[in-house]
Short mmCIF file of C-alpha atoms in Angstrom, two decimals:
data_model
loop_
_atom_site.label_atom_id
_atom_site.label_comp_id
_atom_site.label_asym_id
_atom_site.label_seq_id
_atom_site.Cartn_x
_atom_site.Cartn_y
_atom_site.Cartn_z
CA UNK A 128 -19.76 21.39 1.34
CA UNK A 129 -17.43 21.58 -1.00
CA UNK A 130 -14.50 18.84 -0.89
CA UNK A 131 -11.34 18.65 -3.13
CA UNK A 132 -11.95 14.26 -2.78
CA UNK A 133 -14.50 11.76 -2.80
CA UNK A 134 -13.03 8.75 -1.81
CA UNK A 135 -15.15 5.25 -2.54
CA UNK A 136 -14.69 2.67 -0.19
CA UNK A 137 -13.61 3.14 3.09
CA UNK A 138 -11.18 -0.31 3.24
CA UNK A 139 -8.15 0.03 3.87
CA UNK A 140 -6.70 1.90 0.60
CA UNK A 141 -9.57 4.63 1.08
CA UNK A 142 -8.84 5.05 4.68
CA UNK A 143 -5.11 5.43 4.00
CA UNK A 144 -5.58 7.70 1.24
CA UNK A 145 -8.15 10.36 3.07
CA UNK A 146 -5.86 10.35 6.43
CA UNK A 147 -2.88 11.21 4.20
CA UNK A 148 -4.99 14.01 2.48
CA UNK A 149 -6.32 15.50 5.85
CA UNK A 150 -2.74 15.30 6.95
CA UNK A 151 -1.70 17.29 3.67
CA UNK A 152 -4.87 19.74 5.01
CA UNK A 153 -6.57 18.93 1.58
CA UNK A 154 -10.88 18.13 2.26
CA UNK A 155 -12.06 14.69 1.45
CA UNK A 156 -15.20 12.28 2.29
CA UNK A 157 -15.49 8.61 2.29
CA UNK A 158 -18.46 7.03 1.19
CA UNK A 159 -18.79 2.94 0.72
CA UNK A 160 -22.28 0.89 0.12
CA UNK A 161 -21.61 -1.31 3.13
CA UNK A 162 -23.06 -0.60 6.47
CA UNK A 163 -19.49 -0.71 8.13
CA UNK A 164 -15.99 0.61 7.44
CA UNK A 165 -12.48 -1.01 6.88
CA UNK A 166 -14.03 -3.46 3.91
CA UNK A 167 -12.90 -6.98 3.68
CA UNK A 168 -10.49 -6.38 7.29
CA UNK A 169 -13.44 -5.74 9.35
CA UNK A 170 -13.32 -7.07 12.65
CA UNK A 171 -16.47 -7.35 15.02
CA UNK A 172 -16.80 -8.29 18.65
CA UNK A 173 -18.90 -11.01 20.22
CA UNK A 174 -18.52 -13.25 23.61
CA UNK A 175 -14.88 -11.48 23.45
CA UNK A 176 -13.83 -12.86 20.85
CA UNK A 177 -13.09 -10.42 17.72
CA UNK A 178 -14.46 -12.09 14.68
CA UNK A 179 -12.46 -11.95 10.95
CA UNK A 180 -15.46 -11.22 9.66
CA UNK A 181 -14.27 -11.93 5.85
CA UNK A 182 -11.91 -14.39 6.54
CA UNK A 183 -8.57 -14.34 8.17
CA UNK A 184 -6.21 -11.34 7.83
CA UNK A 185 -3.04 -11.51 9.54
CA UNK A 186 -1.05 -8.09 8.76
CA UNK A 187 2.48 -8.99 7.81
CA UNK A 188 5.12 -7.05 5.96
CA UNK A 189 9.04 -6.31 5.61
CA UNK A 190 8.54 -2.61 4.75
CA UNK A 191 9.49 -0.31 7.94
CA UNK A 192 7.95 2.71 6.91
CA UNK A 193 4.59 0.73 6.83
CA UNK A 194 5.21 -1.22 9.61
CA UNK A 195 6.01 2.54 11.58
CA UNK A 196 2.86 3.79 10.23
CA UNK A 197 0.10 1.40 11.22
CA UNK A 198 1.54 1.36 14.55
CA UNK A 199 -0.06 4.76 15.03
CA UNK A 200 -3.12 3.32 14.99
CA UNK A 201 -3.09 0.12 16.66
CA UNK A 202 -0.55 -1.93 18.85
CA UNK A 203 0.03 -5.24 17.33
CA UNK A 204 0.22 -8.90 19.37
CA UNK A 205 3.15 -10.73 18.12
CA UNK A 206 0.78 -13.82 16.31
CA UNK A 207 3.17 -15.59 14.12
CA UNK A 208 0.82 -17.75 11.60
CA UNK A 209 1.36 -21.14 11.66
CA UNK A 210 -1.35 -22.86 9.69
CA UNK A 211 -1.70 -26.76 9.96
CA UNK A 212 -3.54 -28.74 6.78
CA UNK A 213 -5.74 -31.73 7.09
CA UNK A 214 -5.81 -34.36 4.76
CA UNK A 215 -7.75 -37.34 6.05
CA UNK A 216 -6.81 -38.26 9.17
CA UNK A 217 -3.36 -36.92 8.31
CA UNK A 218 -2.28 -33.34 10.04
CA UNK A 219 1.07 -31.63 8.04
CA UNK A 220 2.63 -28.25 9.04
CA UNK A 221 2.58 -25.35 6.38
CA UNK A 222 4.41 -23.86 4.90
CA UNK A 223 6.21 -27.25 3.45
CA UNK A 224 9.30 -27.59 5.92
CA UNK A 225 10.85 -30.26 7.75
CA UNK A 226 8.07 -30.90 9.83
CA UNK A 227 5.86 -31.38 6.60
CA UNK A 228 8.44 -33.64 5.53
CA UNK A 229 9.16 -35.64 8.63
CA UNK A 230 5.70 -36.58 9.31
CA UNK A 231 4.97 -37.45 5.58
CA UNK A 232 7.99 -39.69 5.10
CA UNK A 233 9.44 -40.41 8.09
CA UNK A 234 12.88 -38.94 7.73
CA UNK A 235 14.79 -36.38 9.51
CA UNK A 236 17.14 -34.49 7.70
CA UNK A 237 17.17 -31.98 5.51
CA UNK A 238 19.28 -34.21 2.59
CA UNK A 239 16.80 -36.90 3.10
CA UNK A 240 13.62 -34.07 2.24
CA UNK A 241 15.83 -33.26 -0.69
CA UNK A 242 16.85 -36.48 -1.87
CA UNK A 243 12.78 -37.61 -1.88
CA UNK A 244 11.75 -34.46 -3.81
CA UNK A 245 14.30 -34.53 -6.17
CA UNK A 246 13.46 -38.44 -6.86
CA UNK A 247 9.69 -37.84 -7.64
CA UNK A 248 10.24 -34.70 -9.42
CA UNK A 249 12.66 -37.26 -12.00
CA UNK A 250 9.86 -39.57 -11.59
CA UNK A 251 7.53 -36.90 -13.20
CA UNK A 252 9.64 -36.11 -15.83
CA UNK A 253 8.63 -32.79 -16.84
CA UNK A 254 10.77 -30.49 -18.51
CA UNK A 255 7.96 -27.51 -20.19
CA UNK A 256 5.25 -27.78 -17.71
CA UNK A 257 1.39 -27.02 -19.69
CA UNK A 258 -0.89 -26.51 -16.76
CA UNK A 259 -0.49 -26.13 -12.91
CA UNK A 260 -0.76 -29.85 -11.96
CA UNK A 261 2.12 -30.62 -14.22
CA UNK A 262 4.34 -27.42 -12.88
CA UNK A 263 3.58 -28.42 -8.77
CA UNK A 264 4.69 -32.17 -10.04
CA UNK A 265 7.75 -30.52 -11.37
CA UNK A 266 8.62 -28.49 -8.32
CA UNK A 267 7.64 -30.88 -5.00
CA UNK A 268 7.09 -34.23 -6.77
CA UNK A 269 3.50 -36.38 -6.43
CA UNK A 270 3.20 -37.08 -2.45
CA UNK A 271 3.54 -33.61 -1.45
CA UNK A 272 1.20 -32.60 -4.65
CA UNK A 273 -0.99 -34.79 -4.24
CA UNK A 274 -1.94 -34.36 -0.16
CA UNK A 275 -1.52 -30.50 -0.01
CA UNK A 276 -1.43 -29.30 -3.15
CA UNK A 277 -4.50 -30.40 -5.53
CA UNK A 278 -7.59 -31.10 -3.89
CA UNK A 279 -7.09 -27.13 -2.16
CA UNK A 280 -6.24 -25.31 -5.04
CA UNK A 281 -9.00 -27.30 -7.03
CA UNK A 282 -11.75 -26.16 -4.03
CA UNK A 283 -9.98 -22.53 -4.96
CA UNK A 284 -10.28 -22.10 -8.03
CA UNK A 285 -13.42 -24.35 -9.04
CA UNK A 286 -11.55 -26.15 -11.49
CA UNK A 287 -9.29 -29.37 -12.30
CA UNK A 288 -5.18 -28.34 -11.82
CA UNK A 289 -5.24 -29.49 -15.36
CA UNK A 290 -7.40 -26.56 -16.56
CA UNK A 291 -5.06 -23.91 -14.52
CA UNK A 292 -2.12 -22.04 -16.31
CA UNK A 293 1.33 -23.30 -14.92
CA UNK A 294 1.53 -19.74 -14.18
CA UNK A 295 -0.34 -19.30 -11.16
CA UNK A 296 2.42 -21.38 -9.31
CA UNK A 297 5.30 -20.13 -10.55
CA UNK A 298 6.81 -21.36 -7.31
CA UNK A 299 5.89 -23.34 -4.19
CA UNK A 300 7.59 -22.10 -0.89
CA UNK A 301 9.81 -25.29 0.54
CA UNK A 302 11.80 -25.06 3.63
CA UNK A 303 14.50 -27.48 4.61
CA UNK A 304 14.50 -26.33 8.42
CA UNK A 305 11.92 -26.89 11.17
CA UNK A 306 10.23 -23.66 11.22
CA UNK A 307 6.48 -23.62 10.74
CA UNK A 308 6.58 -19.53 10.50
CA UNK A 309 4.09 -19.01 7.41
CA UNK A 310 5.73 -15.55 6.10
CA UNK A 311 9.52 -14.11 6.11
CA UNK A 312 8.49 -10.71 6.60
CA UNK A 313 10.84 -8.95 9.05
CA UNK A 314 7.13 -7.92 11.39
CA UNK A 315 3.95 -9.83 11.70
CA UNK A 316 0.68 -9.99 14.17
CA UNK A 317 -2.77 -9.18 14.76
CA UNK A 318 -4.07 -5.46 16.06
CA UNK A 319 -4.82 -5.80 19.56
CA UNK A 320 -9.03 -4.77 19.70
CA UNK A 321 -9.27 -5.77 15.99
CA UNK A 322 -8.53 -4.12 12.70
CA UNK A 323 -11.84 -2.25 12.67
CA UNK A 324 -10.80 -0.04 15.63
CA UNK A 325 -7.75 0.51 13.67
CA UNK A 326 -9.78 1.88 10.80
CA UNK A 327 -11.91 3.69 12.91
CA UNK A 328 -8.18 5.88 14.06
CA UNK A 329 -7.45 5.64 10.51
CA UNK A 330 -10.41 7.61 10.17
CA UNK A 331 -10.63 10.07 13.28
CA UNK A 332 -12.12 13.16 11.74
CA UNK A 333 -12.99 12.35 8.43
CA UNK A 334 -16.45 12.59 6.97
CA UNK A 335 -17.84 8.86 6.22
CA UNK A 336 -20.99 8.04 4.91
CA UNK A 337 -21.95 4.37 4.80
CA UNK A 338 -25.00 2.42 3.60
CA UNK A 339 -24.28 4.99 0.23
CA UNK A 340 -23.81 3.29 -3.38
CA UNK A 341 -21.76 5.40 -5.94
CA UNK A 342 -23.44 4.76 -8.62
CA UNK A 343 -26.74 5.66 -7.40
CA UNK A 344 -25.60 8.44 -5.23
CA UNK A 345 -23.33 10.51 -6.61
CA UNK A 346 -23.52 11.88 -10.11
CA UNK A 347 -21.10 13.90 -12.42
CA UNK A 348 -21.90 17.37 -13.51
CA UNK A 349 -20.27 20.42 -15.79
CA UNK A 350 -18.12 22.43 -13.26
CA UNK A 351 -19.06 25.69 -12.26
CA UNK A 352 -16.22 27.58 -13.84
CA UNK A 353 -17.08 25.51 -17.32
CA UNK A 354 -14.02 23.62 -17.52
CA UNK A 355 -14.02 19.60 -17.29
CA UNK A 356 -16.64 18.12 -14.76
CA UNK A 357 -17.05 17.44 -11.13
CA UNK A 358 -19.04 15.27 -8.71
CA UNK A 359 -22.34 15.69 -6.69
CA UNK A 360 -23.46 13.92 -3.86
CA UNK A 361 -26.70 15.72 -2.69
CA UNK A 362 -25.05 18.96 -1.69
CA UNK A 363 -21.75 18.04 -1.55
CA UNK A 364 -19.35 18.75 -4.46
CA UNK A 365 -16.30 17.22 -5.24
CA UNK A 366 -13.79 17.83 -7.67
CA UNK A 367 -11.72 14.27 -8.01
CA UNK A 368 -12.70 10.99 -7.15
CA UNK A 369 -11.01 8.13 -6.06
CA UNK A 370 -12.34 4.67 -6.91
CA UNK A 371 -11.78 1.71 -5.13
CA UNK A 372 -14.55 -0.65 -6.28
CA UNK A 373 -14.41 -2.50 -9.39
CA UNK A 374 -13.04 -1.04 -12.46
CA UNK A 375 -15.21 -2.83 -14.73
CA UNK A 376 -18.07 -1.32 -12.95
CA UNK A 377 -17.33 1.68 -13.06
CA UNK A 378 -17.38 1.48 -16.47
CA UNK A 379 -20.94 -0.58 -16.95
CA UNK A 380 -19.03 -3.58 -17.94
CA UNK A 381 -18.46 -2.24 -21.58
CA UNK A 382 -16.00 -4.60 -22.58
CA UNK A 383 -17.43 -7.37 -20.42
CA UNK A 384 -17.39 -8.36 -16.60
CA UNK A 385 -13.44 -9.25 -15.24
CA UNK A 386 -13.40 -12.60 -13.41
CA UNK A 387 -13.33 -12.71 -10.27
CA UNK A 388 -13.78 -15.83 -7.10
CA UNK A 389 -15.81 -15.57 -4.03
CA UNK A 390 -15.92 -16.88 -0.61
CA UNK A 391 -19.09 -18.04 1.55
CA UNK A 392 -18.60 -17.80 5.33
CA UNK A 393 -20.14 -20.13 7.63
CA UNK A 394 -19.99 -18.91 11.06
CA UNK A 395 -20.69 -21.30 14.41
CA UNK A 396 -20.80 -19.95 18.06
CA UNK A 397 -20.10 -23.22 20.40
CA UNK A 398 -20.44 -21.55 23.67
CA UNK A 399 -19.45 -24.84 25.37
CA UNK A 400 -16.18 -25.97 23.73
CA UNK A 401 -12.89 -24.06 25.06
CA UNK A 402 -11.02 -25.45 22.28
CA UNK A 403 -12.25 -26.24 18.68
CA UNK A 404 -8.86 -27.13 16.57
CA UNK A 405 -6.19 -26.10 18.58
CA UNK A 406 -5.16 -23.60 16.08
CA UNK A 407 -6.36 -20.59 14.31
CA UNK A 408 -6.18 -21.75 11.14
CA UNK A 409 -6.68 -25.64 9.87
CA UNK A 410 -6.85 -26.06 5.74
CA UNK A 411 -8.41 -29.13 4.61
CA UNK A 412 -6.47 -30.07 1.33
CA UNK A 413 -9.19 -32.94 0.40
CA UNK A 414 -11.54 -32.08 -2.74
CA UNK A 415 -14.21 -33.91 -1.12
CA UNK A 416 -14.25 -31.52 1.93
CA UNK A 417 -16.06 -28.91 0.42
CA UNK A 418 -14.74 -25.71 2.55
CA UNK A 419 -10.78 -24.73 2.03
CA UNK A 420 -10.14 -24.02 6.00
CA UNK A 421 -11.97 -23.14 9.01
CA UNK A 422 -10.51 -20.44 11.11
CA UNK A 423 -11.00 -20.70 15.09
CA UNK A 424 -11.04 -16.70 15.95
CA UNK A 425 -10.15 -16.71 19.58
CA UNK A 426 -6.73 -18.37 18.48
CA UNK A 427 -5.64 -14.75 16.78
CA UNK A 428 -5.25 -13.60 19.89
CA UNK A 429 -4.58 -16.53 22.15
CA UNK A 430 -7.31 -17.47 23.55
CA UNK A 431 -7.41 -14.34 26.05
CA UNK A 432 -9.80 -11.06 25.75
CA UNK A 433 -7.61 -8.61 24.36
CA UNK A 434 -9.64 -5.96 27.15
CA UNK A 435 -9.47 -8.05 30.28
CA UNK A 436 -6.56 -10.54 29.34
CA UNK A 437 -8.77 -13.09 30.84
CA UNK A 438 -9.26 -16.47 29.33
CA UNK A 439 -12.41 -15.95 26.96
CA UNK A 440 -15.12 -19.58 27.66
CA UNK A 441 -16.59 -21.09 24.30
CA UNK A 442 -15.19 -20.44 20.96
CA UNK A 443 -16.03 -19.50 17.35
CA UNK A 444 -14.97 -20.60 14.00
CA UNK A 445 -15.86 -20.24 10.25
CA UNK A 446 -15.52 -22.28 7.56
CA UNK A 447 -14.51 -20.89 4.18
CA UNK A 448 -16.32 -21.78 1.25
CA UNK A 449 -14.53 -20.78 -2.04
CA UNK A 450 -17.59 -19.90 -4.70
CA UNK A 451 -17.49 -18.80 -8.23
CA UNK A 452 -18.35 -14.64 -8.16
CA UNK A 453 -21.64 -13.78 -9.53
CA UNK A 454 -23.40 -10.18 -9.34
CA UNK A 455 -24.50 -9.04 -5.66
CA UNK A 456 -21.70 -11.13 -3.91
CA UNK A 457 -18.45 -9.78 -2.92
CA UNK A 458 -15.66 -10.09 -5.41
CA UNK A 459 -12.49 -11.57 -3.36
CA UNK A 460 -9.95 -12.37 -5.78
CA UNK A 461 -9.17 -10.94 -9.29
CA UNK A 462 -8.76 -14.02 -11.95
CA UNK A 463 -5.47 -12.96 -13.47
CA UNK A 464 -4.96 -15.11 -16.39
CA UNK A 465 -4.40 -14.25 -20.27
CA UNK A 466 -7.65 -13.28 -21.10
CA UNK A 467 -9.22 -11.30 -17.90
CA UNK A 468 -5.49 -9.19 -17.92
CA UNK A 469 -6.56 -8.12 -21.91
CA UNK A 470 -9.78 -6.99 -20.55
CA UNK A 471 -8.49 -5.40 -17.94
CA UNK A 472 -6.31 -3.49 -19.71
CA UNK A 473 -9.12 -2.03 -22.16
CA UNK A 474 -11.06 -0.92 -18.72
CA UNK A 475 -6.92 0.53 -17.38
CA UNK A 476 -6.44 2.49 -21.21
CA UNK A 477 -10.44 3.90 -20.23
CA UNK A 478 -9.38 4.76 -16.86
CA UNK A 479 -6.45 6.70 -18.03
CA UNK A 480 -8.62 9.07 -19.85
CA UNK A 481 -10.56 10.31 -16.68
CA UNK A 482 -8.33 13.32 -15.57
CA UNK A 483 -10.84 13.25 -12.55
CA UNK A 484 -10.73 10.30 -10.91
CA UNK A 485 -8.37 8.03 -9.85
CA UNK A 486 -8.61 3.73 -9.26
CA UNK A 487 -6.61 2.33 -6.29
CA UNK A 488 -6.67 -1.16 -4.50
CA UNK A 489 -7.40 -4.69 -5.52
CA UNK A 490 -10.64 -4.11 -7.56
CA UNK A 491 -9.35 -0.38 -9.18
CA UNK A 492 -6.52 -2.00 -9.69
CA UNK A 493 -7.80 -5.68 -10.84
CA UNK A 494 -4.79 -7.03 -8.49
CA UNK A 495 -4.54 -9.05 -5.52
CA UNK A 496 -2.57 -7.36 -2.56
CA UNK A 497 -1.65 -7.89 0.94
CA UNK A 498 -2.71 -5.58 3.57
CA UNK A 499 1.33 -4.14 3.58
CA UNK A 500 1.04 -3.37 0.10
CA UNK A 501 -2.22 -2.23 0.13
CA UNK A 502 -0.93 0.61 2.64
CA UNK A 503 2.26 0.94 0.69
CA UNK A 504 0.23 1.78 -2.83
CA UNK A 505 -1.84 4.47 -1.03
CA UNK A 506 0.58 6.46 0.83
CA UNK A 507 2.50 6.45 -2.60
CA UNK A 508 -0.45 7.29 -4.44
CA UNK A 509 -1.33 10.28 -1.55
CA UNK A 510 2.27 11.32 -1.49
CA UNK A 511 1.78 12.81 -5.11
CA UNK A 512 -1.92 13.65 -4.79
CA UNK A 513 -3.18 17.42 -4.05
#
């Protein structure tokens, strides 16, 4: 066969990207090395219960035209995330509102929140913040730091706040009301039968190979007409590629690996507890706890089957491990400071000079993105494509 597009990875960029194409009646394929589709969203079923398999994803955005277009493929519960934090024996609401606030210092009003912030940020004193603990001091003051703050974002980034750039805070969401929503976005919830089937409409009709490595199974030859190059995949032939996996890669690391951090899952069926946490998601803000959160799957969708609407017996969770990214483990979350964004943009300039082949997503594009934006960069991206 002969296809105008190979597209690597079949997440949720790819997936976007080749239904837009077969839309535009252009031919495309979708290869990716895993043995599933719809990458680091992929859902899977067991007891009832559909399993986050890489963590939680709750889809959330303000952007109507992607909010119209993935309801095409999936209808979508109306989960609101409301994540709770546990540090010691102490249970706080997130994001930082009045509950936060009311159980931390025993107040109740809004001016009393803001009169305690604004007294221990004066207490800190800091005018030209030099590192992150310094710029969270700055913004929420030392109790609020100190018991949600620190100990997580150390466990995230393997690293003292000390030894992080100011920069990677630039702000910390505060809410004087009682609302424990977790994002403003205008539309937020969880596909009903998990994001995988949602791929998998995403998908209807497009070839996708799986269990297939690009850099062992597809190589680039002269074109037949003699002009610029193309790609071969046994007998398949494609004349552009699109690239979702890491840029660096792609590129045999020539100026270096970019950074990246990982995450170990730990996943526990307890077929005879109902009711693990009492929420989906529970962060544990303590250094000494060595997992960031644990995430209680059932909870995404209630509690109930999403086929029978019955209520589903036993549970599952996970707990999240963050883990510095080494070769052969999945790279979760580009390490955007001063030096990694210089090498990147070597690896960007290279990437410009490929008429054939185009990056996309968070590793093509060495950028972290939510699953709105992710959707929002491809159908741009297709819009233009031929």
């Amino acid at each position: 066969m002969h296809y105008r597009w190979l597209i690597v990875g079949a997440g949720l960029f790819g997936a976007v990207f080749a239904r837009e194409m077969k839309k535009k009646g252009v031919s495309c394929a979708v290869i990716d090395r895993r043995e599933h589709i719809a990458g680091n969203i992929y859902t899977e079923k067991r007891n009832g219960i559909h399993v986050h398999c890489y963590g939680a994803h709750i889809f959330h955005t303000s952007d109507r035209e992607v909010w119209d277009y993935v309801q095409q493929f999936a209808d979508f519960n109306n989960y609101i995330n409301s994540p709770v934090a546990q540090y010691g024996d102490e249970i706080y609401n997130l994001p930082f509102n009045m509950n936060t606030f009311s159980r931390m210092w025993g107040i109740r009003t809004p001016q009393e929140a803001k009169e305690m912030i604004a007294r221990q940020v004066a207490e800190a004193g800091i005018e030209e913040p030099r590192n992150l603990e310094e710029q969270a001091l700055s913004l929420v003051g030392r109790d609020i730091y100190e018991k949600l703050v620190k100990g997580y974002t150390e466990k995230q980034w393997g690293r003292d706040c000390t030894e992080l750039p100011a920069f990677i805070i630039r702000r910390l969401p505060v809410r004087f009301v009682y609302d424990n929503n977790y994002f403003n976005d205008r539309w937020q919830g969880i596909p009903v039968g998990g994001y995988t089937r949602m791929v998998e409409k995403i998908l209807e009709g497009i070839p996708v190979f799986l269990k297939t490595d690009f850099r062992s199974a597809v190589r680039e030859i002269p074109a037949p007409d003699g002009k610029g190059t193309v790609f071969s995949m046994g007998d398949d032939v494609f004349d552009k590629v699109l690239y979702t996996g890491m840029i660096d890669e792609y590129f045999d690391q020539c100026y270096g690996p970019l950074e990246y951090r990982s995450l170990r899952f730990e996943t526990q069926e307890l077929p005879d507890t109902d009711n693990y946490q009492g929420n989906a998601v529970v962060n544990y803000t303590e250094r000494s706890v060595p997992f960031t959160r644990i995430i209680e799957h059932k909870f995404f969708e209630f509690g109930k089957d999403s086929e029978t609407g019955g209520e589903i017996p036993g549970t599952i969770i996970t707990r999240e491990y963050p883990a510095s990214w080494e070769n052969g483990m999945e790279p979760y979350y580009p390490v955007n400071n001063e030096k990694n964004n210089a090498q990147y943009e070597k690896y960007r300039a290279l990437a410009a000079e490929k008429e054939n082949v185009v990056f996309g997503g968070r590793l093509g594009l060495y950028q972290y993105f939510d699953m709105d934006k992710v959707i929002r960069a491809a159908l741009d991206l297709a819009s233009g494509a031929e």
